[in-house]
Short mmCIF file of C-alpha atoms in Angstrom, two decimals:
data_model
loop_
_atom_site.label_atom_id
_atom_site.label_comp_id
_atom_site.label_asym_id
_atom_site.label_seq_id
_atom_site.Cartn_x
_atom_site.Cartn_y
_atom_site.Cartn_z
CA MET U 1 77.24 217.09 202.75
CA GLU U 2 80.58 218.03 201.25
CA LEU U 3 80.32 216.39 198.19
CA SER U 4 77.85 218.07 196.59
CA LYS U 5 78.17 221.32 197.90
CA GLN U 6 82.06 220.40 196.19
CA ILE U 7 80.73 218.94 192.68
CA LYS U 8 78.55 222.21 192.48
CA LYS U 9 81.76 224.35 193.05
CA TYR U 10 83.77 223.12 190.35
CA ARG U 11 81.42 222.42 188.57
CA THR U 12 80.81 226.49 188.30
CA GLU U 13 84.01 227.38 188.23
CA ALA U 14 84.73 225.24 184.96
CA ASN U 15 81.81 227.27 183.85
CA LEU U 16 79.78 224.08 183.27
CA SER U 17 75.98 223.24 183.30
CA GLN U 18 74.72 219.84 184.61
CA GLU U 19 73.73 219.50 181.25
CA GLU U 20 77.16 219.67 179.86
CA LEU U 21 79.03 218.28 182.77
CA ALA U 22 76.04 215.43 183.02
CA ASP U 23 77.57 215.12 179.30
CA LYS U 24 81.40 214.99 180.16
CA ILE U 25 80.59 212.09 182.24
CA TYR U 26 78.67 210.30 180.53
CA VAL U 27 75.44 210.81 183.11
CA SER U 28 71.82 211.97 183.10
CA ARG U 29 71.75 216.42 184.31
CA GLN U 30 68.90 214.95 186.77
CA THR U 31 71.49 213.01 187.72
CA ILE U 32 73.71 215.88 188.68
CA SER U 33 71.24 217.88 190.05
CA ASN U 34 70.56 214.73 192.95
CA TRP U 35 74.17 214.79 193.39
CA GLU U 36 73.95 218.77 193.89
CA ASN U 37 70.79 218.67 196.17
CA GLU U 38 72.02 215.31 198.27
CA LYS U 39 69.69 212.81 197.00
CA ASN U 40 72.33 210.45 196.41
CA TYR U 41 76.56 210.03 195.34
CA PRO U 42 78.16 209.55 193.01
CA ASP U 43 79.79 206.37 191.43
CA ILE U 44 83.26 205.84 191.67
CA LYS U 45 83.31 205.94 188.19
CA SER U 46 81.88 209.21 188.23
CA LEU U 47 83.82 210.60 190.58
CA VAL U 48 86.74 209.58 188.81
CA LEU U 49 85.53 211.17 185.75
CA MET U 50 84.68 214.40 187.60
CA SER U 51 87.68 214.70 188.71
CA GLU U 52 89.85 215.11 185.63
CA VAL U 53 86.54 217.08 184.76
CA PHE U 54 87.67 219.43 187.06
CA GLN U 55 91.69 219.38 187.02
CA VAL U 56 91.59 218.43 190.65
CA SER U 57 92.54 215.25 193.01
CA LEU U 58 90.24 212.68 194.05
CA ASP U 59 90.48 213.59 197.70
CA ASN U 60 90.06 217.79 196.79
CA LEU U 61 86.41 216.54 195.45
CA ILE U 62 85.64 214.33 198.54
CA LYS U 63 87.08 215.96 201.54
CA GLY U 64 85.21 216.00 204.57
CA ASP U 65 82.62 213.46 203.12
CA LEU U 66 84.81 210.27 203.89
CA GLU U 67 83.88 210.11 207.91
CA ARG U 68 80.93 210.88 207.27
CA MET U 69 80.20 207.57 204.24
CA LYS U 70 82.32 205.26 206.97
CA LYS U 71 79.09 206.66 209.42
CA GLU U 72 76.91 205.80 206.98
CA ILE U 73 78.13 201.99 206.30
CA ASP U 74 78.47 201.41 210.21
CA THR U 75 74.82 202.66 211.33
CA GLN U 76 72.07 200.59 212.81
CA GLU U 77 70.02 201.45 209.50
CA TYR U 78 72.25 199.32 208.10
CA ALA U 79 71.88 195.98 210.62
CA LYS U 80 67.90 196.57 209.74
CA PHE U 81 68.81 196.52 206.30
CA GLN U 82 70.94 193.28 206.75
CA LYS U 83 67.73 192.50 209.33
CA ASP U 84 65.10 193.14 206.39
CA GLY U 85 67.54 191.30 204.09
CA THR U 86 68.02 187.78 206.16
CA ILE U 87 64.25 187.76 207.07
CA PHE U 88 63.57 188.60 202.95
CA THR U 89 65.57 184.95 202.22
CA VAL U 90 64.13 182.92 204.70
CA LEU U 91 61.10 184.29 203.17
CA PHE U 92 61.77 183.48 199.53
CA ILE U 93 62.94 179.90 200.50
CA ALA U 94 59.76 179.38 202.64
CA LEU U 95 57.67 180.30 199.38
CA LEU U 96 59.68 177.80 197.26
CA ILE U 97 58.96 175.50 199.52
CA VAL U 98 55.60 175.57 201.03
CA PRO U 99 53.00 175.92 198.12
CA VAL U 100 52.15 172.29 197.73
CA PRO U 101 52.09 171.06 201.21
CA LEU U 102 49.88 173.89 202.25
CA VAL U 103 47.39 173.40 198.87
CA MET U 104 47.78 169.65 199.75
CA LEU U 105 46.43 170.10 203.47
CA TRP U 106 43.97 173.09 203.50
CA LYS U 107 43.37 173.55 199.82
CA TRP U 108 41.64 176.85 199.02
CA PHE U 109 42.51 178.42 202.42
CA GLY U 110 46.38 177.44 202.20
CA MET U 111 46.09 178.84 198.68
CA VAL U 112 45.27 182.32 200.60
CA LEU U 113 48.20 181.32 203.32
CA TYR U 114 50.32 181.31 199.80
CA LEU U 115 49.25 184.33 198.99
CA CYS U 116 49.39 185.66 202.76
CA LEU U 117 52.88 184.82 202.28
CA PHE U 118 54.00 185.91 199.61
CA GLY U 119 52.71 189.82 200.37
CA ILE U 120 54.94 189.33 203.40
CA GLY U 121 57.76 188.59 200.43
CA MET U 122 56.87 191.31 198.60
CA TYR U 123 56.84 194.18 201.85
CA PHE U 124 60.30 193.33 202.13
CA ALA U 125 61.34 193.43 199.24
CA VAL U 126 59.70 196.95 198.48
CA ARG U 127 61.46 197.63 201.90
CA ILE U 128 64.97 196.93 201.09
CA GLU U 129 64.54 198.07 197.38
CA LYS U 130 63.85 201.35 199.28
CA TYR U 131 66.54 200.99 202.13
CA LYS U 132 69.52 200.99 198.68
CA LYS U 133 67.90 203.38 197.36
CA LYS U 134 67.63 206.07 200.45
CA TYR U 135 70.80 204.93 201.70
CA ASP U 136 73.60 204.41 198.52
CA ILE U 137 74.93 202.05 200.81
CA GLN U 138 76.96 200.37 197.32
CA THR U 139 78.61 203.20 195.50
CA PHE U 140 79.64 204.20 200.07
CA LYS U 141 80.87 201.18 200.50
CA GLU U 142 83.01 201.73 195.97
CA ILE U 143 84.14 204.94 197.69
CA VAL U 144 85.63 203.98 200.78
CA ALA U 145 87.31 201.07 199.38
CA PHE U 146 89.11 203.35 196.55
CA THR U 147 90.34 205.72 198.68
CA ASP U 148 91.64 202.44 200.87
CA GLY U 149 94.33 202.53 197.85
CA LYS U 150 91.98 199.97 195.96
CA SER U 151 92.08 200.14 191.99
CA LEU U 152 88.52 200.34 189.75
CA ASP U 153 89.05 196.62 188.62
CA GLU U 154 89.22 194.91 192.06
CA ILE U 155 85.91 197.21 193.36
CA GLU U 156 83.76 196.52 190.04
CA LYS U 157 84.52 192.47 190.34
CA ALA U 158 83.71 193.18 194.44
CA ARG U 159 80.78 194.67 193.36
CA GLU U 160 80.10 191.66 190.33
CA GLU U 161 80.67 189.58 193.19
CA GLY U 162 80.40 189.60 196.58
CA LYS U 163 76.99 192.45 196.90
CA ARG U 164 74.94 189.73 198.15
CA PRO U 165 76.74 186.28 198.60
CA TYR U 166 73.34 184.74 198.64
CA GLN U 167 71.79 185.77 195.13
CA LYS U 168 74.06 183.53 192.50
CA ALA U 169 72.68 180.56 194.99
CA LEU U 170 68.56 181.82 195.14
CA LEU U 171 68.42 182.29 191.75
CA ALA U 172 69.96 178.77 190.83
CA ALA U 173 67.99 177.08 193.38
CA GLY U 174 65.04 179.85 192.62
CA SER U 175 64.88 178.86 189.12
CA ALA U 176 65.09 175.35 188.88
CA ALA U 177 62.59 174.71 191.25
CA LEU U 178 60.14 177.88 190.55
CA VAL U 179 58.83 175.13 187.51
CA VAL U 180 58.70 172.39 189.61
CA ILE U 181 56.81 174.77 191.52
CA ILE U 182 54.65 175.92 189.35
CA ALA U 183 53.86 172.54 187.71
CA LEU U 184 53.11 170.95 191.35
CA ILE U 185 50.81 174.02 192.29
CA MET U 186 48.61 173.64 188.51
CA SER U 187 48.48 169.87 189.63
CA ALA U 188 47.26 170.23 193.26
CA VAL U 189 44.51 172.86 191.93
CA MET U 190 43.59 170.11 189.09
CA ARG U 191 42.86 167.49 192.08
CA LEU U 192 40.97 170.24 193.89
CA PHE U 193 38.84 170.47 190.85
CA SER U 194 38.21 166.90 189.75
#
């Protein structure tokens, strides 16, 4: 990776320790270390601040990594991430809908099935989070968008509004449905014991 080498090169040329650079761009020393050791990429705001601290253009700072970032966005891994995201969404919706029918039809066995479904949902949630951490796709998209001429405000707005279009709907539906589902499960469990 060229970016990690560039950060380290410009940091040493500026006679800055990782701690000093971290203070100047409002991140932790560990974050700088992670960038220099290719564990992840800085976000676009950090890149802009570094370019100001190092007094170099963004183009010079990230030269060579743009093509790799563009390829990373479009890899098969990203397709797997999308697939896992879809599976998780379906499981989440199922978790909202099926608990009462399962308990009503099969009593304790229905509860066990529901817990298995919940476990599978958590497995996919963990997979998605690990993937996001490993590949840092959102950061890559921000950098590519910035180099394509979008302003920081546009990138920030896009990040907040459209990370995943289904999130807002799921949160709204989930919040309302969760209360109803918990009440229905409790009443079904009470019927089992009466």
